mmCIF file of C-alpha atoms in Angstrom:
data_model
loop_
_atom_site.group_PDB
_atom_site.id
_atom_site.type_symbol
_atom_site.label_atom_id
_atom_site.label_comp_id
_atom_site.label_asym_id
_atom_site.label_seq_id
_atom_site.Cartn_x
_atom_site.Cartn_y
_atom_site.Cartn_z
ATOM 1 C CA UNK A 1379 96.919 96.934 175.781
ATOM 2 C CA UNK A 1380 94.840 100.079 176.038
ATOM 3 C CA UNK A 1381 96.850 103.105 177.123
ATOM 4 C CA UNK A 1382 95.692 105.068 180.112
ATOM 5 C CA UNK A 1383 94.470 108.272 178.499
ATOM 6 C CA UNK A 1384 95.137 110.176 181.716
ATOM 7 C CA UNK A 1385 98.834 109.428 181.405
ATOM 8 C CA UNK A 1386 99.333 110.691 177.843
ATOM 9 C CA UNK A 1387 101.334 113.865 177.584
ATOM 10 C CA UNK A 1388 104.488 115.560 176.396
ATOM 11 C CA UNK A 1389 107.551 113.363 176.907
ATOM 12 C CA UNK A 1390 110.076 115.309 174.829
ATOM 13 C CA UNK A 1391 110.551 118.005 172.196
ATOM 14 C CA UNK A 1392 113.073 118.260 169.388
ATOM 15 C CA UNK A 1393 113.734 121.542 167.613
ATOM 16 C CA UNK A 1394 115.284 122.344 164.266
ATOM 17 C CA UNK A 1395 116.441 125.891 163.549
ATOM 18 C CA UNK A 1396 118.072 126.572 160.169
ATOM 19 C CA UNK A 1397 121.604 127.959 160.352
ATOM 20 C CA UNK A 1398 121.130 130.725 157.805
ATOM 21 C CA UNK A 1399 119.371 133.948 158.711
ATOM 22 C CA UNK A 1400 118.881 137.570 157.745
ATOM 23 C CA UNK A 1401 119.481 140.422 160.170
ATOM 24 C CA UNK A 1402 116.671 142.935 160.420
ATOM 25 C CA UNK A 1403 119.296 145.612 161.060
ATOM 26 C CA UNK A 1404 120.428 145.078 157.469
ATOM 27 C CA UNK A 1405 116.889 145.939 156.370
ATOM 28 C CA UNK A 1406 116.584 149.235 158.259
ATOM 29 C CA UNK A 1407 117.152 151.470 155.254
ATOM 30 C CA UNK A 1408 114.918 149.458 152.950
ATOM 31 C CA UNK A 1409 111.984 149.622 155.373
ATOM 32 C CA UNK A 1410 112.751 152.980 157.062
ATOM 33 C CA UNK A 1411 112.841 151.614 160.606
ATOM 34 C CA UNK A 1412 115.362 152.195 163.371
ATOM 35 C CA UNK A 1413 117.096 149.957 165.901
ATOM 36 C CA UNK A 1414 114.615 150.875 168.618
ATOM 37 C CA UNK A 1415 111.681 149.759 166.487
ATOM 38 C CA UNK A 1416 113.381 146.437 165.791
ATOM 39 C CA UNK A 1417 114.356 145.788 169.414
ATOM 40 C CA UNK A 1418 111.353 147.186 171.255
ATOM 41 C CA UNK A 1419 108.440 146.741 168.863
ATOM 42 C CA UNK A 1420 109.119 143.870 166.477
ATOM 43 C CA UNK A 1421 111.428 142.149 168.919
ATOM 44 C CA UNK A 1422 112.843 140.152 166.010
ATOM 45 C CA UNK A 1423 116.475 140.943 165.362
ATOM 46 C CA UNK A 1424 117.027 138.135 162.898
ATOM 47 C CA UNK A 1425 114.822 135.820 160.870
ATOM 48 C CA UNK A 1426 115.972 132.304 160.035
ATOM 49 C CA UNK A 1427 115.613 131.034 156.483
ATOM 50 C CA UNK A 1428 115.826 127.437 155.360
ATOM 51 C CA UNK A 1429 117.989 126.342 152.443
ATOM 52 C CA UNK A 1430 116.254 126.742 149.103
ATOM 53 C CA UNK A 1431 116.412 122.997 148.493
ATOM 54 C CA UNK A 1432 115.108 122.089 151.958
ATOM 55 C CA UNK A 1433 111.522 120.855 151.777
ATOM 56 C CA UNK A 1434 109.013 121.237 154.600
ATOM 57 C CA UNK A 1435 109.324 117.493 155.183
ATOM 58 C CA UNK A 1436 113.111 117.891 155.559
ATOM 59 C CA UNK A 1437 112.607 120.445 158.343
ATOM 60 C CA UNK A 1438 110.162 118.068 160.016
ATOM 61 C CA UNK A 1439 112.588 115.143 159.770
ATOM 62 C CA UNK A 1440 115.419 117.230 161.255
ATOM 63 C CA UNK A 1441 113.235 118.154 164.213
ATOM 64 C CA UNK A 1442 112.434 114.475 164.792
ATOM 65 C CA UNK A 1443 116.138 113.609 164.560
ATOM 66 C CA UNK A 1444 116.825 116.249 167.216
ATOM 67 C CA UNK A 1445 114.129 114.680 169.377
ATOM 68 C CA UNK A 1446 115.708 111.251 168.860
ATOM 69 C CA UNK A 1447 119.085 112.603 169.935
ATOM 70 C CA UNK A 1448 117.699 114.186 173.076
ATOM 71 C CA UNK A 1449 115.162 111.635 174.304
ATOM 72 C CA UNK A 1450 114.475 107.919 174.635
ATOM 73 C CA UNK A 1451 111.975 107.807 171.768
ATOM 74 C CA UNK A 1452 111.972 104.629 169.695
ATOM 75 C CA UNK A 1453 110.772 105.502 166.202
ATOM 76 C CA UNK A 1454 109.918 101.849 165.566
ATOM 77 C CA UNK A 1455 107.261 102.153 168.282
ATOM 78 C CA UNK A 1456 105.609 105.354 166.978
ATOM 79 C CA UNK A 1457 101.931 104.713 166.271
ATOM 80 C CA UNK A 1458 100.824 108.083 164.906
ATOM 81 C CA UNK A 1459 102.366 111.111 163.247
ATOM 82 C CA UNK A 1460 100.638 114.444 162.813
ATOM 83 C CA UNK A 1461 102.267 117.229 160.794
ATOM 84 C CA UNK A 1462 100.946 120.767 161.238
ATOM 85 C CA UNK A 1463 101.654 122.846 158.151
ATOM 86 C CA UNK A 1464 100.086 125.156 155.587
ATOM 87 C CA UNK A 1465 103.196 125.082 153.408
ATOM 88 C CA UNK A 1466 103.309 121.397 152.483
ATOM 89 C CA UNK A 1467 105.776 119.821 150.093
ATOM 90 C CA UNK A 1468 102.908 119.220 147.646
ATOM 91 C CA UNK A 1469 99.175 119.812 147.488
ATOM 92 C CA UNK A 1470 99.006 116.068 147.728
ATOM 93 C CA UNK A 1471 100.099 113.769 149.252
ATOM 94 C CA UNK A 1472 99.950 115.030 152.813
ATOM 95 C CA UNK A 1473 103.365 115.966 154.206
ATOM 96 C CA UNK A 1474 102.965 113.525 157.098
ATOM 97 C CA UNK A 1475 103.148 110.662 154.599
ATOM 98 C CA UNK A 1476 106.418 112.013 153.187
ATOM 99 C CA UNK A 1477 107.864 112.468 156.674
ATOM 100 C CA UNK A 1478 106.691 108.965 157.563
ATOM 101 C CA UNK A 1479 108.593 107.609 154.576
ATOM 102 C CA UNK A 1480 111.773 109.595 155.226
ATOM 103 C CA UNK A 1481 111.830 108.455 158.864
ATOM 104 C CA UNK A 1482 111.015 104.845 158.003
ATOM 105 C CA UNK A 1483 108.161 104.716 160.485
ATOM 106 C CA UNK A 1484 106.131 101.491 160.842
ATOM 107 C CA UNK A 1485 103.410 100.773 158.271
ATOM 108 C CA UNK A 1486 100.866 100.546 161.094
ATOM 109 C CA UNK A 1487 101.588 104.165 162.020
ATOM 110 C CA UNK A 1488 98.743 106.616 161.315
ATOM 111 C CA UNK A 1489 99.936 109.758 159.510
ATOM 112 C CA UNK A 1490 97.975 112.877 158.663
ATOM 113 C CA UNK A 1491 98.289 116.644 158.376
ATOM 114 C CA UNK A 1492 96.488 119.429 160.173
ATOM 115 C CA UNK A 1493 96.079 122.644 158.193
ATOM 116 C CA UNK A 1494 96.428 125.398 160.766
ATOM 117 C CA UNK A 1495 98.845 128.259 161.289
ATOM 118 C CA UNK A 1496 99.851 129.847 164.560
ATOM 119 C CA UNK A 1497 97.182 128.035 166.612
ATOM 120 C CA UNK A 1498 98.257 124.691 165.136
ATOM 121 C CA UNK A 1499 100.470 123.266 167.873
ATOM 122 C CA UNK A 1500 97.871 123.835 170.591
ATOM 123 C CA UNK A 1501 95.082 122.404 168.434
ATOM 124 C CA UNK A 1502 97.398 119.542 167.478
ATOM 125 C CA UNK A 1503 98.193 118.752 171.093
ATOM 126 C CA UNK A 1504 94.523 118.310 171.864
ATOM 127 C CA UNK A 1505 93.929 116.267 168.707
ATOM 128 C CA UNK A 1506 96.846 113.892 169.188
ATOM 129 C CA UNK A 1507 96.034 113.302 172.863
ATOM 130 C CA UNK A 1508 92.425 112.458 172.009
ATOM 131 C CA UNK A 1509 93.354 110.385 168.945
ATOM 132 C CA UNK A 1510 95.896 108.339 170.850
ATOM 133 C CA UNK A 1511 93.640 107.842 173.845
ATOM 134 C CA UNK A 1512 90.720 106.749 171.658
ATOM 135 C CA UNK A 1513 92.887 104.208 169.877
ATOM 136 C CA UNK A 1514 94.964 102.913 172.768
ATOM 137 C CA UNK A 1515 98.244 104.305 171.425
ATOM 138 C CA UNK A 1516 101.262 104.896 173.602
ATOM 139 C CA UNK A 1517 103.736 106.781 171.428
ATOM 140 C CA UNK A 1518 103.003 109.517 168.869
ATOM 141 C CA UNK A 1519 104.604 112.494 167.164
ATOM 142 C CA UNK A 1520 103.216 115.986 166.686
ATOM 143 C CA UNK A 1521 105.431 117.849 164.238
ATOM 144 C CA UNK A 1522 105.120 121.520 163.303
ATOM 145 C CA UNK A 1523 106.907 122.747 160.165
ATOM 146 C CA UNK A 1524 105.580 125.797 158.353
ATOM 147 C CA UNK A 1525 108.377 127.626 156.512
ATOM 148 C CA UNK A 1526 106.945 131.014 155.555
ATOM 149 C CA UNK A 1527 110.073 131.851 153.557
ATOM 150 C CA UNK A 1528 108.307 129.928 150.778
ATOM 151 C CA UNK A 1529 105.559 132.551 150.599
ATOM 152 C CA UNK A 1530 106.917 135.788 152.101
ATOM 153 C CA UNK A 1531 107.425 138.740 149.744
ATOM 154 C CA UNK A 1532 110.972 140.014 150.440
ATOM 155 C CA UNK A 1533 109.727 143.568 149.895
ATOM 156 C CA UNK A 1534 106.845 143.323 152.363
ATOM 157 C CA UNK A 1535 107.922 144.963 155.631
ATOM 158 C CA UNK A 1536 104.838 143.615 157.431
ATOM 159 C CA UNK A 1537 105.891 140.015 157.046
ATOM 160 C CA UNK A 1538 109.511 139.590 155.963
ATOM 161 C CA UNK A 1539 110.846 141.187 159.154
ATOM 162 C CA UNK A 1540 108.734 138.906 161.345
ATOM 163 C CA UNK A 1541 108.536 135.365 160.053
ATOM 164 C CA UNK A 1542 111.302 132.792 160.417
ATOM 165 C CA UNK A 1543 111.623 129.141 159.464
ATOM 166 C CA UNK A 1544 111.845 126.333 162.017
ATOM 167 C CA UNK A 1545 110.347 122.985 162.963
ATOM 168 C CA UNK A 1546 109.547 121.212 166.208
ATOM 169 C CA UNK A 1547 108.737 117.591 167.025
ATOM 170 C CA UNK A 1548 106.729 116.904 170.162
ATOM 171 C CA UNK A 1549 106.725 113.356 171.500
ATOM 172 C CA UNK A 1550 103.479 112.254 173.093
ATOM 173 C CA UNK A 1551 103.881 109.230 175.324
ATOM 174 C CA UNK A 1552 102.467 107.442 178.326
ATOM 175 C CA UNK A 1553 105.438 108.517 180.446
ATOM 176 C CA UNK A 1554 105.017 112.273 180.092
ATOM 177 C CA UNK A 1555 106.731 115.269 181.658
ATOM 178 C CA UNK A 1556 103.751 117.561 181.059
ATOM 179 C CA UNK A 1557 100.075 116.635 180.867
ATOM 180 C CA UNK A 1558 97.393 118.940 179.535
ATOM 181 C CA UNK A 1559 94.030 119.983 180.931
ATOM 182 C CA UNK A 1560 91.007 121.235 179.013
ATOM 183 C CA UNK A 1561 91.596 123.414 175.957
ATOM 184 C CA UNK A 1562 89.796 126.394 174.471
ATOM 185 C CA UNK A 1563 89.241 126.931 170.753
ATOM 186 C CA UNK A 1564 87.872 129.726 168.628
ATOM 187 C CA UNK A 1565 87.484 130.951 165.059
ATOM 188 C CA UNK A 1566 86.528 134.224 163.396
ATOM 189 C CA UNK A 1567 86.202 133.030 159.833
ATOM 190 C CA UNK A 1568 84.726 136.349 158.685
ATOM 191 C CA UNK A 1569 88.189 137.893 159.048
ATOM 192 C CA UNK A 1570 90.097 135.204 157.159
ATOM 193 C CA UNK A 1571 91.597 137.765 154.773
ATOM 194 C CA UNK A 1572 93.664 139.395 157.523
ATOM 195 C CA UNK A 1573 96.373 136.775 157.045
ATOM 196 C CA UNK A 1574 96.238 135.037 153.714
ATOM 197 C CA UNK A 1575 98.376 133.528 150.983
ATOM 198 C CA UNK A 1576 97.077 134.371 147.509
ATOM 199 C CA UNK A 1577 98.848 133.196 144.374
ATOM 200 C CA UNK A 1578 101.749 131.996 146.459
ATOM 201 C CA UNK A 1579 102.299 135.281 148.289
ATOM 202 C CA UNK A 1580 101.583 136.061 151.928
ATOM 203 C CA UNK A 1581 99.851 139.259 152.986
ATOM 204 C CA UNK A 1582 98.928 140.412 156.464
ATOM 205 C CA UNK A 1583 96.672 143.157 157.759
ATOM 206 C CA UNK A 1584 98.810 144.065 160.740
ATOM 207 C CA UNK A 1585 96.136 146.096 162.470
ATOM 208 C CA UNK A 1586 93.545 143.367 161.959
ATOM 209 C CA UNK A 1587 95.819 140.730 163.494
ATOM 210 C CA UNK A 1588 96.862 143.002 166.349
ATOM 211 C CA UNK A 1589 93.259 143.870 167.229
ATOM 212 C CA UNK A 1590 92.287 140.203 167.106
ATOM 213 C CA UNK A 1591 95.115 139.092 169.385
ATOM 214 C CA UNK A 1592 94.760 141.977 171.841
ATOM 215 C CA UNK A 1593 91.005 141.449 172.183
ATOM 216 C CA UNK A 1594 90.687 137.653 172.081
ATOM 217 C CA UNK A 1595 93.776 136.185 173.722
ATOM 218 C CA UNK A 1596 93.513 137.765 177.190
ATOM 219 C CA UNK A 1597 89.811 136.919 177.495
ATOM 220 C CA UNK A 1598 90.469 133.412 176.188
ATOM 221 C CA UNK A 1599 93.203 132.790 178.740
ATOM 222 C CA UNK A 1600 90.919 133.978 181.530
ATOM 223 C CA UNK A 1601 88.283 131.507 180.298
ATOM 224 C CA UNK A 1602 90.896 128.749 180.132
ATOM 225 C CA UNK A 1603 91.995 129.367 183.714
ATOM 226 C CA UNK A 1604 88.408 129.346 184.903
ATOM 227 C CA UNK A 1605 87.641 126.112 183.025
ATOM 228 C CA UNK A 1606 90.684 124.444 184.565
ATOM 229 C CA UNK A 1607 90.215 126.037 187.988
ATOM 230 C CA UNK A 1608 93.718 127.484 188.014
ATOM 231 C CA UNK A 1609 94.485 130.887 189.523
ATOM 232 C CA UNK A 1610 96.445 133.238 187.296
ATOM 233 C CA UNK A 1611 99.080 133.731 189.996
ATOM 234 C CA UNK A 1612 99.730 129.968 189.993
ATOM 235 C CA UNK A 1613 100.826 130.009 186.355
ATOM 236 C CA UNK A 1614 104.618 129.931 186.115
ATOM 237 C CA UNK A 1615 104.872 130.818 182.428
ATOM 238 C CA UNK A 1616 102.570 132.036 179.687
ATOM 239 C CA UNK A 1617 103.948 130.625 176.449
ATOM 240 C CA UNK A 1618 102.186 132.837 173.935
ATOM 241 C CA UNK A 1619 102.607 132.540 170.197
ATOM 242 C CA UNK A 1620 105.533 134.798 169.324
ATOM 243 C CA UNK A 1621 103.710 137.204 167.008
ATOM 244 C CA UNK A 1622 105.857 140.214 167.877
ATOM 245 C CA UNK A 1623 107.269 141.719 171.051
ATOM 246 C CA UNK A 1624 104.749 144.537 170.981
ATOM 247 C CA UNK A 1625 101.861 142.113 170.650
ATOM 248 C CA UNK A 1626 103.058 140.072 173.619
ATOM 249 C CA UNK A 1627 103.595 143.148 175.764
ATOM 250 C CA UNK A 1628 100.072 144.249 174.946
ATOM 251 C CA UNK A 1629 98.581 140.868 175.838
ATOM 252 C CA UNK A 1630 100.618 140.686 179.057
ATOM 253 C CA UNK A 1631 99.471 144.182 180.048
ATOM 254 C CA UNK A 1632 95.843 143.245 179.411
ATOM 255 C CA UNK A 1633 96.263 140.096 181.481
ATOM 256 C CA UNK A 1634 97.958 142.129 184.218
ATOM 257 C CA UNK A 1635 100.940 139.810 184.293
ATOM 258 C CA UNK A 1636 104.583 140.876 184.242
ATOM 259 C CA UNK A 1637 106.184 140.860 180.822
ATOM 260 C CA UNK A 1638 108.771 138.340 182.085
ATOM 261 C CA UNK A 1639 106.048 135.731 182.631
ATOM 262 C CA UNK A 1640 104.837 136.086 179.047
ATOM 263 C CA UNK A 1641 108.135 136.858 177.403
ATOM 264 C CA UNK A 1642 109.011 137.378 173.780
ATOM 265 C CA UNK A 1643 112.044 135.169 173.175
ATOM 266 C CA UNK A 1644 112.138 134.840 169.380
ATOM 267 C CA UNK A 1645 114.604 137.702 168.806
ATOM 268 C CA UNK A 1646 117.167 135.526 167.071
ATOM 269 C CA UNK A 1647 114.867 133.403 164.904
ATOM 270 C CA UNK A 1648 111.531 135.159 164.365
ATOM 271 C CA UNK A 1649 107.887 134.196 164.372
ATOM 272 C CA UNK A 1650 108.012 130.513 163.481
ATOM 273 C CA UNK A 1651 104.229 130.078 163.213
ATOM 274 C CA UNK A 1652 103.070 126.789 164.810
ATOM 275 C CA UNK A 1653 106.591 125.983 166.046
ATOM 276 C CA UNK A 1654 106.884 129.040 168.290
ATOM 277 C CA UNK A 1655 105.351 127.466 171.409
ATOM 278 C CA UNK A 1656 107.109 124.059 171.365
ATOM 279 C CA UNK A 1657 110.455 125.831 170.755
ATOM 280 C CA UNK A 1658 109.917 127.735 174.024
ATOM 281 C CA UNK A 1659 108.593 124.723 175.925
ATOM 282 C CA UNK A 1660 111.620 122.655 174.895
ATOM 283 C CA UNK A 1661 113.795 125.031 176.937
ATOM 284 C CA UNK A 1662 111.686 124.389 180.046
ATOM 285 C CA UNK A 1663 111.309 120.613 180.007
ATOM 286 C CA UNK A 1664 114.193 120.186 182.460
ATOM 287 C CA UNK A 1665 113.391 123.231 184.596
ATOM 288 C CA UNK A 1666 111.569 121.803 187.611
ATOM 289 C CA UNK A 1667 110.620 125.293 188.797
ATOM 290 C CA UNK A 1668 108.240 125.551 185.840
ATOM 291 C CA UNK A 1669 105.255 123.502 186.938
ATOM 292 C CA UNK A 1670 102.194 125.135 185.408
ATOM 293 C CA UNK A 1671 102.241 126.579 181.915
ATOM 294 C CA UNK A 1672 99.612 128.300 179.808
ATOM 295 C CA UNK A 1673 100.039 127.925 176.051
ATOM 296 C CA UNK A 1674 98.121 130.043 173.566
ATOM 297 C CA UNK A 1675 98.347 130.046 169.783
ATOM 298 C CA UNK A 1676 96.533 132.560 167.581
ATOM 299 C CA UNK A 1677 96.643 133.762 164.001
ATOM 300 C CA UNK A 1678 95.679 132.431 160.553
ATOM 301 C CA UNK A 1679 91.954 131.790 160.259
ATOM 302 C CA UNK A 1680 91.466 133.732 162.317
ATOM 303 C CA UNK A 1681 91.922 130.913 164.763
ATOM 304 C CA UNK A 1682 93.020 130.507 168.339
ATOM 305 C CA UNK A 1683 93.457 127.845 170.960
ATOM 306 C CA UNK A 1684 94.792 127.841 174.502
ATOM 307 C CA UNK A 1685 95.727 125.055 176.860
ATOM 308 C CA UNK A 1686 97.189 124.446 180.275
ATOM 309 C CA UNK A 1687 100.082 122.112 180.983
ATOM 310 C CA UNK A 1688 100.954 120.618 184.360
ATOM 311 C CA UNK A 1689 104.326 119.098 185.127
ATOM 312 C CA UNK A 1690 104.066 115.434 186.036
ATOM 313 C CA UNK A 1691 105.658 114.736 189.401
ATOM 314 C CA UNK B 116 77.621 162.909 171.427
ATOM 315 C CA UNK B 117 80.682 165.032 172.117
ATOM 316 C CA UNK B 118 83.915 163.263 172.907
ATOM 317 C CA UNK B 119 86.570 165.571 174.319
ATOM 318 C CA UNK B 120 90.317 165.371 173.948
ATOM 319 C CA UNK B 121 90.464 164.883 177.730
ATOM 320 C CA UNK B 122 88.330 161.758 177.388
ATOM 321 C CA UNK B 123 90.669 160.395 174.729
ATOM 322 C CA UNK B 124 93.691 161.162 176.907
ATOM 323 C CA UNK B 125 92.011 159.435 179.845
ATOM 324 C CA UNK B 126 91.394 156.340 177.728
ATOM 325 C CA UNK B 127 95.064 156.295 176.739
ATOM 326 C CA UNK B 128 96.095 156.823 180.361
ATOM 327 C CA UNK B 129 93.956 153.940 181.650
ATOM 328 C CA UNK B 130 94.965 151.623 178.814
ATOM 329 C CA UNK B 131 98.535 151.429 180.103
ATOM 330 C CA UNK B 132 99.926 151.285 176.591
ATOM 331 C CA UNK B 133 103.628 150.471 176.674
ATOM 332 C CA UNK B 134 105.804 153.554 176.111
ATOM 333 C CA UNK B 135 103.009 156.136 175.944
ATOM 334 C CA UNK B 136 102.780 158.769 178.675
ATOM 335 C CA UNK B 137 99.324 160.303 178.370
ATOM 336 C CA UNK B 138 100.289 163.143 180.691
ATOM 337 C CA UNK B 139 102.747 164.560 178.169
ATOM 338 C CA UNK B 140 100.682 163.985 175.019
ATOM 339 C CA UNK B 141 99.621 167.121 173.170
ATOM 340 C CA UNK B 142 96.179 166.935 171.632
ATOM 341 C CA UNK B 143 96.812 168.897 168.464
ATOM 342 C CA UNK B 144 100.264 167.559 167.615
ATOM 343 C CA UNK B 145 100.412 164.499 165.394
ATOM 344 C CA UNK B 146 101.186 161.155 166.971
ATOM 345 C CA UNK B 147 104.194 160.775 164.697
ATOM 346 C CA UNK B 148 105.664 164.105 165.825
ATOM 347 C CA UNK B 149 105.356 162.925 169.426
ATOM 348 C CA UNK B 150 107.255 159.721 168.745
ATOM 349 C CA UNK B 151 104.194 157.494 168.574
ATOM 350 C CA UNK B 152 104.672 154.905 165.850
ATOM 351 C CA UNK B 153 102.100 152.895 163.948
ATOM 352 C CA UNK B 154 101.994 150.116 166.562
ATOM 353 C CA UNK B 155 101.347 152.503 169.435
ATOM 354 C CA UNK B 156 98.666 154.189 167.334
ATOM 355 C CA UNK B 157 96.973 150.812 166.791
ATOM 356 C CA UNK B 158 96.778 150.410 170.563
ATOM 357 C CA UNK B 159 95.188 153.828 170.895
ATOM 358 C CA UNK B 160 92.599 153.091 168.202
ATOM 359 C CA UNK B 161 91.776 149.737 169.801
ATOM 360 C CA UNK B 162 91.193 151.233 173.232
ATOM 361 C CA UNK B 163 89.025 154.017 171.818
ATOM 362 C CA UNK B 164 87.000 151.441 169.863
ATOM 363 C CA UNK B 165 86.491 149.310 172.952
ATOM 364 C CA UNK B 166 85.486 152.274 175.078
ATOM 365 C CA UNK B 167 82.861 153.638 172.694
ATOM 366 C CA UNK B 168 81.823 150.387 171.026
ATOM 367 C CA UNK B 169 82.439 151.303 167.394
ATOM 368 C CA UNK B 170 84.889 150.045 164.799
ATOM 369 C CA UNK B 171 87.223 152.394 162.939
ATOM 370 C CA UNK B 172 87.513 151.079 159.365
ATOM 371 C CA UNK B 173 91.036 150.819 157.939
ATOM 372 C CA UNK B 174 90.208 153.479 155.339
ATOM 373 C CA UNK B 175 89.519 156.043 158.092
ATOM 374 C CA UNK B 176 92.768 155.501 159.955
ATOM 375 C CA UNK B 177 95.003 157.757 157.878
ATOM 376 C CA UNK B 178 93.389 160.979 159.070
ATOM 377 C CA UNK B 179 93.273 159.986 162.722
ATOM 378 C CA UNK B 180 96.787 161.130 163.525
ATOM 379 C CA UNK B 181 96.243 163.132 166.724
ATOM 380 C CA UNK B 182 94.219 163.108 169.923
ATOM 381 C CA UNK B 183 92.129 166.000 168.594
ATOM 382 C CA UNK B 184 91.392 164.209 165.317
ATOM 383 C CA UNK B 185 90.444 161.080 167.221
ATOM 384 C CA UNK B 186 88.116 163.019 169.556
ATOM 385 C CA UNK B 187 86.353 164.614 166.586
ATOM 386 C CA UNK B 188 86.007 161.233 164.879
ATOM 387 C CA UNK B 189 84.710 159.565 168.041
ATOM 388 C CA UNK B 190 82.153 162.353 168.477
ATOM 389 C CA UNK B 191 80.699 161.524 165.071
ATOM 390 C CA UNK B 192 81.032 157.741 165.287
ATOM 391 C CA UNK B 193 79.609 157.425 168.792
ATOM 392 C CA UNK B 194 76.651 159.705 168.063
#
C-alpha cells in the first residue's frame, strides 16, 4: 500500500536528557562572568553531560525508548531510521546502523545518517517526509544525537558554557499530530570555519555565528511565512534553535515578535545542537492551543533551515 | 564621509538592542565602563555594519570600544 504523502507528519517525540550536568555558576571565577551574564545573556544555567562510556548511539537508543514509552509506536513496523549527528560512534559505519542493531529494527528498514549540526532536525524532517512519501512508507524515525561533550574544550568559555548533551527521537507516521509545509534551506560555505572541530576540538567564532544568525534567521523566517502564506501573527510559537538567550532575544526583536513567542528554554540543559527544537516541540504535542509553529535551525556550515508545522485536527 | 557620534547613537537607538539605552550612552566612555558587554557590543557592530554596508574585520574590533571610536572608524570605512 502506498502511503498518502499528505498525511505524513510528526506523531510523537521522545527525549533523552542525561542526568549529570555542570552548573555554569560553578564556572564564574574560571571564566570571569557574573550571574547576570549567565542568566540574561547566555541563558544557560547548567549544561548536561553524558556518561563517559555512553556512545552517541546509546543516547539515540534512549531517546527512542522514551518515545516507545510515551507513544503507540511499534518498532517492528519502522521502515526507515535517520540519525542526525556529527559526533558519530565511529567514522564508519554510520551511527544509524548501530542504532538499528541496538533497537533490533527490521532488516527491511532503511538506515542512514545526515551530517548536519544545528540545522539538522529541520533538514531531517524534510528529508524523512520526502523519503517516506517517495517509497510508500508509513512509519519512520528521525533521531538527533550530537553530544558536543566529546569535542568541547573544558577551558573554552565560548563553547563549554553553552553546549549540552541530549538526544531526541521524532516519530514520523501516517497518523500525525503535526504536518509540515514547505521548508527553506541555506548555506554559507565560505564561513565554515566559524564553527569547526579540528583535531577533535571544537572552536567557535562567537561574533561570526551571532552575525550570521541575526542577519539570516529573521529574513529566512519572513521568506518561509510568505512561501507558506502564513501571517506572522498567526504563528503560535517560534521554536528557534537554542543558541543562547541573547541570540534568541536578538532574533525575536528583529522579527518584531514578543520574546515569549520565541523563548529560550534551554536554561537547565544547554544548547543541544540538532536536538534543541524537538525537545521544545515535545512539550507542546499535547497543548491544543499551539496550532501553528515555526521551526528554525541554524549553525554549523554555516547552514540553516526553517519550516512550518500545522497541528492536525 | 563623516560619521558623527550622533549618527552612531541613532543607529543604536533604532536597533532596539536589548538592555542598551542609547539616550544615556556617553560617546567617549568605553562600552565596558558603561556596562556594555561583548555580546551587546556585537549587536552594535552588526547594526553599524548593516547601516553603512561595510564589514568590520575581527582584527579591528579590539579598538572599537566606544561610540566615538566607532564613529571615527565608520568615517574611514564608509568613505
